[in-house]
Every structure is written in C-alpha cells, then in structure tokens.
PDB file of C-alpha atoms in Angstrom:
ATOM      1  CA  MET A  10      14.840   3.412 -23.817  1.00 73.00           C
ATOM      2  CA  GLY A  11      18.036   4.153 -21.985  1.00 74.00           C
ATOM      3  CA  GLY A  12      16.923   7.722 -21.417  1.00 79.00           C
ATOM      4  CA  LEU A  13      13.652   6.529 -19.902  1.00 79.00           C
ATOM      5  CA  LEU A  14      15.557   4.145 -17.650  1.00 79.00           C
ATOM      6  CA  LEU A  15      17.952   6.812 -16.424  1.00 81.00           C
ATOM      7  CA  ALA A  16      15.075   9.279 -15.928  1.00 79.00           C
ATOM      8  CA  GLY A  17      13.291   6.708 -13.777  1.00 80.00           C
ATOM      9  CA  ALA A  18      16.410   6.070 -11.744  1.00 78.00           C
ATOM     10  CA  LEU A  19      16.957   9.794 -11.235  1.00 77.00           C
ATOM     11  CA  ALA A  20      13.358  10.111 -10.093  1.00 79.00           C
ATOM     12  CA  VAL A  21      13.970   7.354  -7.534  1.00 78.00           C
ATOM     13  CA  VAL A  22      16.878   9.267  -6.088  1.00 78.00           C
ATOM     14  CA  LEU A  23      15.490  12.802  -6.295  1.00 80.00           C
ATOM     15  CA  MET A  24      11.839  12.292  -5.282  1.00 79.00           C
ATOM     16  CA  ARG A  25      10.961  13.743  -1.922  1.00 77.00           C
ATOM     17  CA  SER A  26       8.012  11.439  -1.351  1.00 80.00           C
ATOM     18  CA  MET A  27       8.985   7.842  -0.688  1.00 82.00           C
ATOM     19  CA  VAL A  28       5.831   6.477  -2.313  1.00 84.00           C
ATOM     20  CA  ARG A  29       6.620   8.294  -5.553  1.00 85.00           C
ATOM     21  CA  ALA A  30      10.201   7.089  -5.379  1.00 86.00           C
ATOM     22  CA  LEU A  31       8.882   3.543  -5.037  1.00 88.00           C
ATOM     23  CA  LEU A  32       6.697   3.949  -8.125  1.00 88.00           C
ATOM     24  CA  ALA A  33       9.661   5.339 -10.055  1.00 89.00           C
ATOM     25  CA  LEU A  34      11.699   2.344  -8.871  1.00 90.00           C
ATOM     26  CA  LEU A  35       9.003   0.006 -10.192  1.00 91.00           C
ATOM     27  CA  PHE A  36       9.188   1.758 -13.555  1.00 90.00           C
ATOM     28  CA  THR A  37      12.987   1.552 -13.553  1.00 90.00           C
ATOM     29  CA  PHE A  38      12.958  -2.177 -12.823  1.00 91.00           C
ATOM     30  CA  PHE A  39      10.513  -2.722 -15.662  1.00 90.00           C
ATOM     31  CA  MET A  40      12.740  -0.725 -17.999  1.00 90.00           C
ATOM     32  CA  VAL A  41      15.726  -2.831 -16.978  1.00 90.00           C
ATOM     33  CA  GLY A  42      13.625  -5.855 -17.897  1.00 91.00           C
ATOM     34  CA  ILE A  43      13.002  -4.344 -21.334  1.00 90.00           C
ATOM     35  CA  VAL A  44      16.750  -3.862 -21.725  1.00 89.00           C
ATOM     36  CA  TYR A  45      17.165  -7.581 -20.952  1.00 90.00           C
ATOM     37  CA  LEU A  46      14.679  -8.326 -23.720  1.00 88.00           C
ATOM     38  CA  LEU A  47      16.729  -6.210 -26.124  1.00 86.00           C
ATOM     39  CA  LEU A  48      19.773  -8.242 -25.118  1.00 85.00           C
ATOM     40  CA  ASN A  49      18.115 -11.582 -25.961  1.00 83.00           C
ATOM     41  CA  ALA A  50      17.741 -12.542 -22.284  1.00 84.00           C
ATOM     42  CA  GLU A  51      14.082 -13.541 -22.211  1.00 85.00           C
ATOM     43  CA  PHE A  52      14.405 -15.714 -19.124  1.00 87.00           C
ATOM     44  CA  LEU A  53      16.017 -12.881 -17.202  1.00 88.00           C
ATOM     45  CA  PHE A  54      13.206 -10.570 -18.306  1.00 90.00           C
ATOM     46  CA  VAL A  55      10.661 -12.888 -16.684  1.00 90.00           C
ATOM     47  CA  VAL A  56      12.828 -13.241 -13.577  1.00 90.00           C
ATOM     48  CA  GLN A  57      13.187  -9.471 -13.389  1.00 90.00           C
ATOM     49  CA  LEU A  58       9.445  -9.052 -13.713  1.00 90.00           C
ATOM     50  CA  PHE A  59       8.648 -11.553 -10.985  1.00 91.00           C
ATOM     51  CA  ILE A  60      11.417 -10.920  -8.490  1.00 89.00           C
ATOM     52  CA  TYR A  61      12.107  -7.214  -8.835  1.00 88.00           C
ATOM     53  CA  THR A  62       8.893  -5.588  -9.940  1.00 87.00           C
ATOM     54  CA  ILE A  63       6.692  -7.840  -7.818  1.00 89.00           C
ATOM     55  CA  ALA A  64       8.617  -9.275  -4.878  1.00 88.00           C
ATOM     56  CA  VAL A  65      11.217  -6.619  -4.146  1.00 89.00           C
ATOM     57  CA  CYS A  66       8.880  -3.706  -4.840  1.00 89.00           C
ATOM     58  CA  GLY A  67       6.231  -5.381  -2.680  1.00 89.00           C
ATOM     59  CA  LEU A  68       8.674  -5.725   0.186  1.00 87.00           C
ATOM     60  CA  LEU A  69       9.837  -2.147  -0.262  1.00 88.00           C
ATOM     61  CA  ALA A  70       6.208  -1.015  -0.299  1.00 89.00           C
ATOM     62  CA  PHE A  71       5.782  -2.637   3.116  1.00 86.00           C
ATOM     63  CA  ALA A  72       8.923  -0.901   4.338  1.00 85.00           C
ATOM     64  CA  VAL A  73       7.820   2.476   2.966  1.00 85.00           C
ATOM     65  CA  LEU A  74       4.274   2.287   4.292  1.00 84.00           C
ATOM     66  CA  LEU A  75       5.252   0.954   7.721  1.00 82.00           C
ATOM     67  CA  THR A  76       7.920   3.586   8.257  1.00 79.00           C
ATOM     68  CA  ARG A  77       5.912   6.469   6.827  1.00 73.00           C
ATOM     69  CA  HIS A  78       4.700   7.998  10.039  1.00 69.00           C
ATOM     70  CA  VAL A  79       7.814   7.689  12.137  1.00 66.00           C
ATOM     71  CA  ARG A  80       9.769  10.738  13.189  1.00 58.00           C
ATOM     72  CA  GLY A  81      11.965  12.538  10.686  1.00 55.00           C
ATOM     73  CA  GLY A  82       9.837  12.019   7.620  1.00 55.00           C
ATOM     74  CA  THR A  83       9.865  15.733   6.843  1.00 60.00           C
ATOM     75  CA  GLY A  84      12.826  17.908   6.018  1.00 63.00           C
ATOM     76  CA  SER A  85      15.424  17.465   3.351  1.00 69.00           C
ATOM     77  CA  PRO A  86      15.721  13.937   1.949  1.00 71.00           C
ATOM     78  CA  PHE A  87      19.473  14.452   1.623  1.00 78.00           C
ATOM     79  CA  ASN A  88      22.174  14.548   4.262  1.00 75.00           C
ATOM     80  CA  GLN A  89      25.027  17.050   4.558  1.00 75.00           C
ATOM     81  CA  GLN A  90      27.309  15.185   2.166  1.00 81.00           C
ATOM     82  CA  VAL A  91      25.039  15.652  -0.841  1.00 82.00           C
ATOM     83  CA  LEU A  92      27.549  17.806  -2.736  1.00 85.00           C
ATOM     84  CA  ALA A  93      30.397  15.385  -2.135  1.00 87.00           C
ATOM     85  CA  ALA A  94      28.112  12.520  -3.146  1.00 87.00           C
ATOM     86  CA  ALA A  95      27.216  14.291  -6.390  1.00 88.00           C
ATOM     87  CA  VAL A  96      30.893  14.892  -7.149  1.00 90.00           C
ATOM     88  CA  VAL A  97      31.768  11.255  -6.406  1.00 90.00           C
ATOM     89  CA  ALA A  98      28.894   9.958  -8.534  1.00 89.00           C
ATOM     90  CA  LEU A  99      29.699  12.242 -11.465  1.00 91.00           C
ATOM     91  CA  GLY A 100      33.374  11.355 -11.249  1.00 92.00           C
ATOM     92  CA  LEU A 101      32.516   7.669 -11.147  1.00 91.00           C
ATOM     93  CA  PHE A 102      30.261   8.063 -14.154  1.00 90.00           C
ATOM     94  CA  ALA A 103      32.915  10.022 -16.068  1.00 90.00           C
ATOM     95  CA  LEU A 104      35.554   7.393 -15.274  1.00 91.00           C
ATOM     96  CA  VAL A 105      33.584   4.201 -15.841  1.00 90.00           C
ATOM     97  CA  GLY A 106      31.428   5.602 -18.626  1.00 88.00           C
ATOM     98  CA  GLY A 107      34.422   7.090 -20.383  1.00 89.00           C
ATOM     99  CA  VAL A 108      36.316   3.819 -20.272  1.00 89.00           C
ATOM    100  CA  ALA A 109      33.259   1.822 -21.317  1.00 85.00           C
ATOM    101  CA  TRP A 110      32.592   4.198 -24.189  1.00 85.00           C
ATOM    102  CA  SER A 111      36.091   4.604 -25.561  1.00 85.00           C
ATOM    103  CA  THR A 112      37.276   1.019 -25.273  1.00 82.00           C
ATOM    104  CA  THR A 113      36.922  -1.189 -28.321  1.00 81.00           C
ATOM    105  CA  TRP A 114      35.537  -4.271 -26.700  1.00 80.00           C
ATOM    106  CA  PRO A 115      36.290  -7.624 -28.267  1.00 79.00           C
ATOM    107  CA  THR A 116      32.968  -8.936 -29.439  1.00 78.00           C
ATOM    108  CA  THR A 117      31.899 -12.184 -30.978  1.00 78.00           C
ATOM    109  CA  SER A 118      28.951 -12.658 -33.239  1.00 78.00           C
ATOM    110  CA  TRP A 119      25.658 -13.674 -31.716  1.00 77.00           C
ATOM    111  CA  PRO A 120      24.708 -17.156 -32.942  1.00 76.00           C
ATOM    112  CA  ASP A 121      21.050 -16.122 -33.201  1.00 73.00           C
ATOM    113  CA  LEU A 122      19.758 -18.688 -30.753  1.00 73.00           C
ATOM    114  CA  ALA A 123      16.099 -19.562 -30.904  1.00 71.00           C
ATOM    115  CA  ARG A 124      15.853 -20.209 -27.162  1.00 77.00           C
ATOM    116  CA  THR A 125      18.316 -18.847 -24.655  1.00 77.00           C
ATOM    117  CA  ASP A 126      16.532 -20.331 -21.640  1.00 78.00           C
ATOM    118  CA  ASP A 127      17.422 -23.843 -22.814  1.00 80.00           C
ATOM    119  CA  ILE A 128      21.129 -23.077 -22.745  1.00 81.00           C
ATOM    120  CA  LEU A 129      20.827 -21.149 -19.517  1.00 82.00           C
ATOM    121  CA  GLU A 130      19.114 -23.896 -17.570  1.00 83.00           C
ATOM    122  CA  ARG A 131      21.514 -26.525 -18.879  1.00 82.00           C
ATOM    123  CA  ALA A 132      24.407 -24.363 -17.686  1.00 82.00           C
ATOM    124  CA  LEU A 133      22.741 -23.820 -14.309  1.00 83.00           C
ATOM    125  CA  LEU A 134      22.209 -27.533 -13.774  1.00 86.00           C
ATOM    126  CA  THR A 135      25.664 -28.663 -14.861  1.00 85.00           C
ATOM    127  CA  ARG A 136      28.427 -26.075 -14.715  1.00 84.00           C
ATOM    128  CA  TYR A 137      26.845 -23.923 -12.015  1.00 87.00           C
ATOM    129  CA  ALA A 138      25.175 -26.678  -9.987  1.00 87.00           C
ATOM    130  CA  VAL A 139      27.181 -26.013  -6.818  1.00 90.00           C
ATOM    131  CA  PRO A 140      26.608 -22.226  -6.857  1.00 89.00           C
ATOM    132  CA  VAL A 141      22.879 -22.847  -7.346  1.00 90.00           C
ATOM    133  CA  VAL A 142      22.805 -25.004  -4.216  1.00 91.00           C
ATOM    134  CA  LEU A 143      24.835 -22.428  -2.302  1.00 92.00           C
ATOM    135  CA  VAL A 144      22.480 -19.632  -3.354  1.00 91.00           C
ATOM    136  CA  SER A 145      19.481 -21.668  -2.265  1.00 92.00           C
ATOM    137  CA  VAL A 146      21.102 -22.212   1.136  1.00 93.00           C
ATOM    138  CA  LEU A 147      21.795 -18.481   1.321  1.00 93.00           C
ATOM    139  CA  LEU A 148      18.172 -17.668   0.508  1.00 91.00           C
ATOM    140  CA  LEU A 149      16.987 -20.106   3.174  1.00 92.00           C
ATOM    141  CA  ALA A 150      19.353 -18.559   5.722  1.00 92.00           C
ATOM    142  CA  ALA A 151      18.139 -15.063   4.812  1.00 91.00           C
ATOM    143  CA  LEU A 152      14.526 -16.164   5.172  1.00 89.00           C
ATOM    144  CA  ILE A 153      15.135 -17.735   8.574  1.00 91.00           C
ATOM    145  CA  GLY A 154      17.186 -14.722   9.634  1.00 89.00           C
ATOM    146  CA  ALA A 155      14.433 -12.307   8.666  1.00 87.00           C
ATOM    147  CA  ILE A 156      11.852 -14.357  10.587  1.00 87.00           C
ATOM    148  CA  VAL A 157      14.100 -14.638  13.652  1.00 87.00           C
ATOM    149  CA  LEU A 158      14.678 -10.889  13.650  1.00 83.00           C
ATOM    150  CA  ARG A 159      10.937 -10.300  13.790  1.00 78.00           C
ATOM    151  CA  VAL A 160      10.154 -12.984  16.354  1.00 79.00           C
ATOM    152  CA  ARG A 161      12.889 -12.109  18.841  1.00 70.00           C
ATOM    153  CA  GLU A 162      11.206  -8.885  19.930  1.00 62.00           C
ATOM    154  CA  GLU A 163       8.032 -10.562  21.186  1.00 59.00           C
ATOM    155  CA  PRO A 164       7.859 -10.490  24.989  1.00 56.00           C
ATOM    156  CA  GLU A 165       8.747 -13.810  26.576  1.00 55.00           C
ATOM    157  CA  GLU A 166       6.102 -13.695  29.314  1.00 51.00           C
ATOM    158  CA  PRO A 167       2.428 -13.422  28.508  1.00 53.00           C
ATOM    159  CA  ALA A 168       1.489  -9.768  28.712  1.00 52.00           C
ATOM    160  CA  ALA A 169      -1.520 -10.254  31.014  1.00 55.00           C
ATOM    161  CA  VAL A 170       0.459 -11.273  34.105  1.00 56.00           C
ATOM    162  CA  ILE A 171       2.714  -8.207  34.032  1.00 57.00           C
ATOM    163  CA  PRO A 172       1.298  -5.270  35.998  1.00 58.00           C
ATOM    164  CA  LEU A 173       0.432  -2.269  33.908  1.00 57.00           C
ATOM    165  CA  GLY A 174       2.965   0.086  35.482  1.00 63.00           C
ATOM    166  CA  GLU A 175       5.743  -2.452  35.028  1.00 60.00           C
ATOM    167  CA  ARG A 176       4.738  -2.928  31.450  1.00 57.00           C
ATOM    168  CA  ARG A 177       4.903   0.781  30.828  1.00 62.00           C
ATOM    169  CA  ARG A 178       8.279   1.034  32.512  1.00 64.00           C
ATOM    170  CA  ARG A 179       9.626  -1.773  30.372  1.00 61.00           C
ATOM    171  CA  ARG A 180       8.349  -0.184  27.279  1.00 62.00           C
ATOM    172  CA  ARG A 181       9.997   3.089  28.232  1.00 63.00           C
ATOM    173  CA  ARG A 182      13.243   1.250  28.816  1.00 62.00           C
ATOM    174  CA  ARG A 183      12.982  -0.323  25.392  1.00 60.00           C
ATOM    175  CA  GLY A 184      12.508   3.141  23.969  1.00 57.00           C
ATOM    176  CA  SER A 185       9.447   2.551  21.866  1.00 51.00           C
ATOM    177  CA  PRO A 186       6.457   4.851  22.167  1.00 51.00           C
ATOM    178  CA  ALA A 187       3.674   3.647  24.434  1.00 48.00           C
ATOM    179  CA  LEU A 188       0.467   2.601  22.782  1.00 48.00           C
ATOM    180  CA  THR A 189      -2.350   5.064  23.315  1.00 46.00           C
ATOM    181  CA  GLY A 190      -4.795   2.287  24.070  1.00 47.00           C
ATOM    182  CA  ASP A 191      -2.825   1.270  27.148  1.00 48.00           C
ATOM    183  CA  LEU A 192      -2.498   4.806  28.398  1.00 46.00           C
ATOM    184  CA  LYS A 193      -6.250   5.360  28.439  1.00 45.00           C
ATOM    185  CA  LYS A 194      -6.848   2.496  30.840  1.00 42.00           C
TER     186      LYS A 194
ATOM    187  CA  MET B   4      22.499   2.726 -36.467  1.00 52.00           C
ATOM    188  CA  THR B   5      23.262  -0.415 -34.600  1.00 69.00           C
ATOM    189  CA  VAL B   6      23.325  -0.334 -30.830  1.00 75.00           C
ATOM    190  CA  GLY B   7      26.576  -1.868 -29.694  1.00 79.00           C
ATOM    191  CA  LEU B   8      28.038  -3.037 -26.438  1.00 83.00           C
ATOM    192  CA  ASN B   9      29.322   0.463 -25.613  1.00 85.00           C
ATOM    193  CA  TYR B  10      25.811   1.886 -25.371  1.00 86.00           C
ATOM    194  CA  PHE B  11      24.726  -0.708 -22.850  1.00 88.00           C
ATOM    195  CA  LEU B  12      27.874  -0.277 -20.801  1.00 89.00           C
ATOM    196  CA  LEU B  13      27.360   3.482 -20.760  1.00 89.00           C
ATOM    197  CA  LEU B  14      23.765   2.935 -19.638  1.00 90.00           C
ATOM    198  CA  SER B  15      25.005   0.607 -16.926  1.00 91.00           C
ATOM    199  CA  ALA B  16      27.605   3.132 -15.758  1.00 92.00           C
ATOM    200  CA  GLY B  17      24.961   5.862 -15.603  1.00 91.00           C
ATOM    201  CA  LEU B  18      22.575   3.721 -13.586  1.00 91.00           C
ATOM    202  CA  PHE B  19      25.387   2.713 -11.246  1.00 92.00           C
ATOM    203  CA  ALA B  20      26.411   6.340 -10.709  1.00 92.00           C
ATOM    204  CA  ILE B  21      22.829   7.357  -9.932  1.00 91.00           C
ATOM    205  CA  GLY B  22      22.525   4.517  -7.431  1.00 91.00           C
ATOM    206  CA  CYS B  23      25.863   5.469  -5.899  1.00 91.00           C
ATOM    207  CA  PHE B  24      24.708   9.079  -5.503  1.00 90.00           C
ATOM    208  CA  GLY B  25      21.491   7.936  -3.844  1.00 89.00           C
ATOM    209  CA  LEU B  26      23.298   5.605  -1.477  1.00 90.00           C
ATOM    210  CA  LEU B  27      25.701   8.344  -0.398  1.00 89.00           C
ATOM    211  CA  ALA B  28      23.318  11.275  -0.231  1.00 86.00           C
ATOM    212  CA  LYS B  29      19.929  10.024   0.981  1.00 84.00           C
ATOM    213  CA  ARG B  30      18.965  10.250   4.620  1.00 82.00           C
ATOM    214  CA  ASN B  31      16.132   7.728   4.570  1.00 82.00           C
ATOM    215  CA  ALA B  32      17.447   4.183   5.004  1.00 85.00           C
ATOM    216  CA  VAL B  33      14.696   2.733   2.793  1.00 86.00           C
ATOM    217  CA  ALA B  34      15.777   5.082   0.004  1.00 87.00           C
ATOM    218  CA  MET B  35      19.352   3.913   0.498  1.00 88.00           C
ATOM    219  CA  LEU B  36      18.141   0.332   0.016  1.00 89.00           C
ATOM    220  CA  MET B  37      16.427   1.359  -3.219  1.00 90.00           C
ATOM    221  CA  SER B  38      19.663   2.929  -4.430  1.00 91.00           C
ATOM    222  CA  THR B  39      21.508  -0.319  -3.682  1.00 92.00           C
ATOM    223  CA  GLU B  40      19.016  -2.150  -5.856  1.00 91.00           C
ATOM    224  CA  LEU B  41      19.646   0.351  -8.662  1.00 91.00           C
ATOM    225  CA  MET B  42      23.370  -0.352  -8.483  1.00 93.00           C
ATOM    226  CA  LEU B  43      22.809  -4.122  -8.566  1.00 93.00           C
ATOM    227  CA  ASN B  44      20.583  -3.711 -11.606  1.00 93.00           C
ATOM    228  CA  ALA B  45      23.307  -1.675 -13.297  1.00 93.00           C
ATOM    229  CA  THR B  46      25.826  -4.487 -12.850  1.00 93.00           C
ATOM    230  CA  ASN B  47      23.247  -6.945 -14.165  1.00 93.00           C
ATOM    231  CA  ILE B  48      22.801  -4.906 -17.337  1.00 92.00           C
ATOM    232  CA  ALA B  49      26.565  -4.953 -17.885  1.00 91.00           C
ATOM    233  CA  LEU B  50      26.724  -8.727 -17.293  1.00 91.00           C
ATOM    234  CA  VAL B  51      23.863  -9.483 -19.661  1.00 90.00           C
ATOM    235  CA  ALA B  52      25.312  -7.127 -22.284  1.00 89.00           C
ATOM    236  CA  PHE B  53      28.625  -8.984 -22.139  1.00 88.00           C
ATOM    237  CA  ALA B  54      26.802 -12.305 -22.414  1.00 86.00           C
ATOM    238  CA  ARG B  55      25.073 -11.018 -25.535  1.00 84.00           C
ATOM    239  CA  PHE B  56      27.992  -9.351 -27.287  1.00 84.00           C
ATOM    240  CA  HIS B  57      30.741 -11.699 -26.204  1.00 81.00           C
ATOM    241  CA  TYR B  58      29.126 -15.054 -26.749  1.00 79.00           C
ATOM    242  CA  GLN B  59      31.455 -17.944 -25.946  1.00 77.00           C
ATOM    243  CA  PRO B  60      30.416 -21.346 -27.224  1.00 76.00           C
ATOM    244  CA  ALA B  61      32.536 -22.991 -24.523  1.00 74.00           C
ATOM    245  CA  GLN B  62      30.659 -21.206 -21.729  1.00 75.00           C
ATOM    246  CA  PRO B  63      27.365 -20.149 -23.228  1.00 75.00           C
ATOM    247  CA  LEU B  64      25.540 -17.289 -21.486  1.00 79.00           C
ATOM    248  CA  ALA B  65      27.787 -17.207 -18.433  1.00 83.00           C
ATOM    249  CA  GLY B  66      26.880 -13.543 -17.948  1.00 84.00           C
ATOM    250  CA  GLN B  67      23.180 -14.329 -17.755  1.00 87.00           C
ATOM    251  CA  ALA B  68      23.841 -17.059 -15.192  1.00 87.00           C
ATOM    252  CA  PHE B  69      25.873 -14.590 -13.127  1.00 90.00           C
ATOM    253  CA  ALA B  70      23.066 -12.053 -13.359  1.00 91.00           C
ATOM    254  CA  LEU B  71      20.676 -14.675 -12.001  1.00 90.00           C
ATOM    255  CA  PHE B  72      22.945 -15.232  -9.008  1.00 91.00           C
ATOM    256  CA  VAL B  73      23.177 -11.499  -8.431  1.00 92.00           C
ATOM    257  CA  ILE B  74      19.371 -11.283  -8.432  1.00 92.00           C
ATOM    258  CA  ALA B  75      19.127 -14.142  -5.921  1.00 91.00           C
ATOM    259  CA  VAL B  76      21.671 -12.602  -3.565  1.00 91.00           C
ATOM    260  CA  ALA B  77      20.028  -9.186  -3.905  1.00 91.00           C
ATOM    261  CA  SER B  78      16.644 -10.569  -2.927  1.00 90.00           C
ATOM    262  CA  ALA B  79      18.174 -12.299   0.106  1.00 91.00           C
ATOM    263  CA  GLU B  80      19.875  -9.055   1.065  1.00 91.00           C
ATOM    264  CA  ILE B  81      16.730  -6.994   0.762  1.00 90.00           C
ATOM    265  CA  ALA B  82      14.683  -9.446   2.851  1.00 88.00           C
ATOM    266  CA  VAL B  83      17.141  -9.238   5.747  1.00 89.00           C
ATOM    267  CA  ALA B  84      17.692  -5.498   5.331  1.00 89.00           C
ATOM    268  CA  ILE B  85      13.975  -4.741   5.501  1.00 88.00           C
ATOM    269  CA  ALA B  86      13.592  -6.899   8.608  1.00 87.00           C
ATOM    270  CA  ILE B  87      16.440  -4.975  10.267  1.00 86.00           C
ATOM    271  CA  LEU B  88      14.998  -1.642   9.131  1.00 86.00           C
ATOM    272  CA  LEU B  89      11.531  -2.337  10.492  1.00 85.00           C
ATOM    273  CA  LEU B  90      13.082  -3.452  13.783  1.00 84.00           C
ATOM    274  CA  LEU B  91      15.154  -0.261  13.956  1.00 83.00           C
ATOM    275  CA  ALA B  92      12.142   1.862  13.053  1.00 82.00           C
ATOM    276  CA  ARG B  93      10.202   0.316  15.923  1.00 80.00           C
ATOM    277  CA  GLN B  94      13.010   0.560  18.461  1.00 79.00           C
ATOM    278  CA  ARG B  95      14.435   3.976  17.595  1.00 75.00           C
ATOM    279  CA  GLY B  96      11.326   5.529  16.073  1.00 74.00           C
ATOM    280  CA  SER B  97      13.205   6.690  13.000  1.00 73.00           C
ATOM    281  CA  VAL B  98      14.435   5.479   9.633  1.00 74.00           C
ATOM    282  CA  GLN B  99      16.906   8.317   9.085  1.00 77.00           C
ATOM    283  CA  ALA B 100      20.324   6.760   8.656  1.00 74.00           C
ATOM    284  CA  ASP B 101      22.155   9.673  10.297  1.00 72.00           C
ATOM    285  CA  GLU B 102      20.271   9.048  13.541  1.00 74.00           C
ATOM    286  CA  PHE B 103      21.561   5.502  13.895  1.00 75.00           C
ATOM    287  CA  ASP B 104      24.606   6.574  15.874  1.00 73.00           C
ATOM    288  CA  ALA B 105      24.749   3.913  18.575  1.00 72.00           C
ATOM    289  CA  LEU B 106      28.204   2.856  17.416  1.00 73.00           C
ATOM    290  CA  SER B 107      29.718   6.346  17.140  1.00 70.00           C
ATOM    291  CA  GLY B 108      32.353   7.157  19.720  1.00 64.00           C
TER     292      GLY B 108
END
C-alpha cells in the first residue's frame, strides 16, 4: 500500500506529460484515502475522496488543459537546480524518516470505536467551533478572491466602441497574443 | 506483523520528501502546485496516524480534526493559486515558473 502510494507520488513528480502527472496524482490521492481507512478515519476517507480526488483534481485538470498549449510546454520539466533539489529531498527524507523510524513513540491503545465520525463532529462543533467558523470565512474569502482575479481582467468599456487598431494596440500593450479572428478582419 | 506508527510516519516522510523535490525542481507552475498538495497530504497522514496511535480520551481525534482543517485550507489555497496561474498564463503566455521574473532585480 505504502509502496503504491510512493510510486504514484514519484510518477507525479517525474512524469513529463502533465496529463499523466495529473492521473498519477489522482491515484496518489486515492491511495492516501485508503491509508486513512487503515487508520480508522472513515470520515476523512470520504472527505479525501470528495475534496481531493474530485474537486482538487478537477480544478487541476482545468489548469493543466488550459495551460497546455502555451509557450514552454516542451523541453525538460526540471529546472537547473534539480540536483540540489534531489539532495535536499533525500536529506530531508533521511533526517525526518530516520527520526520517525528510530524513535519509540508513546502510544496509547485504540479504544476500538464503532464510529469515529460521531466523535469527530462533536469535537468540531464544540472544541473547534471557532476554527471551523474561521476556516469557513477563509474559504469564502478565497472563493471571492478567485472570482475577483478572473473578473478584473475584463475590459471596462464595451469592445464594440473601441476602434480596431486601438484595440490591437491595447492588446499588444497588455502582452497577450492577438486573436486570429480579429486579425483576419 | 503489526503495522505500527513508525511505518506511517516513514510513509509520510517519504511522501513529503517527494513533494519537496517536485516543488524545488519542477519548472511548470501547475506541477509545483501538485507537489504542494503531495506535501500537505503527507502531513495529513502523519496527523491521522498520531490520532490513531495516540488516542487521548480528553481530546478525542484531535489529529483528524486538524487534518480536516488542513484539507480546507489546502482547497482554499489551490482555488486562489489556480486563478493566479491562469491569469499569469494569459498575460505572460507561459506557466514556467522560471520565466516569472518581473520582481528580479
């Protein structure tokens, strides 16, 4: 199980094609959900399934497909610091993994709960009530921020009243490629 | 053989290291986002493993509650990050992170 998970994660990082990396990411998220199931976190498994494998992967699919044809898609997927990055990652793994492996962690016995979601939602509604509200405000702010980022780039004036040459000049100033449909006119 | 806490923590460390490598080494900004998600998932595995193997009756399943918050913040982050990325891709015509050098001196 763990090997499958790590193989999926490695595929995400090493795949040259972004679409394949996305599929590997989907697989990895699902495997993480299975690990949650092994750890008696059924509610988190469902959350992982809905939020990560559906919502986040859907969003990333939009990002991958919309940015597929822009410049720079070919060539090496790695930058110049790939060796340093590999050294840092291996060192990090040796350090953290070594400590995690060699330490004798204090553990308590699992009470063999029938339903963990009961306990979890009671904790969320009592002890963690304020953080839940804060997170919902954060999500709302992120949603509004994402919408504002997309809306801001719309032109203020209606496009029809701007002369064609002016429109082209503006577009050149903004730096985005001109649409071929406009050039044919 | 019983699978203890150490195995899950090792798994979490491995996933985190892979995500860290991807974040540092990839050129494509979307791939860097994916690597960030891998790292967040690694921390979630560690949190849930601690909640399972270090059950406290006084604060039951605190690790799982934390993991939920991490998931919520991660989804907020990815929504904003993808909006920024698509905007950058349209304005600069590229998603390669090493070409976003408007702030370099």
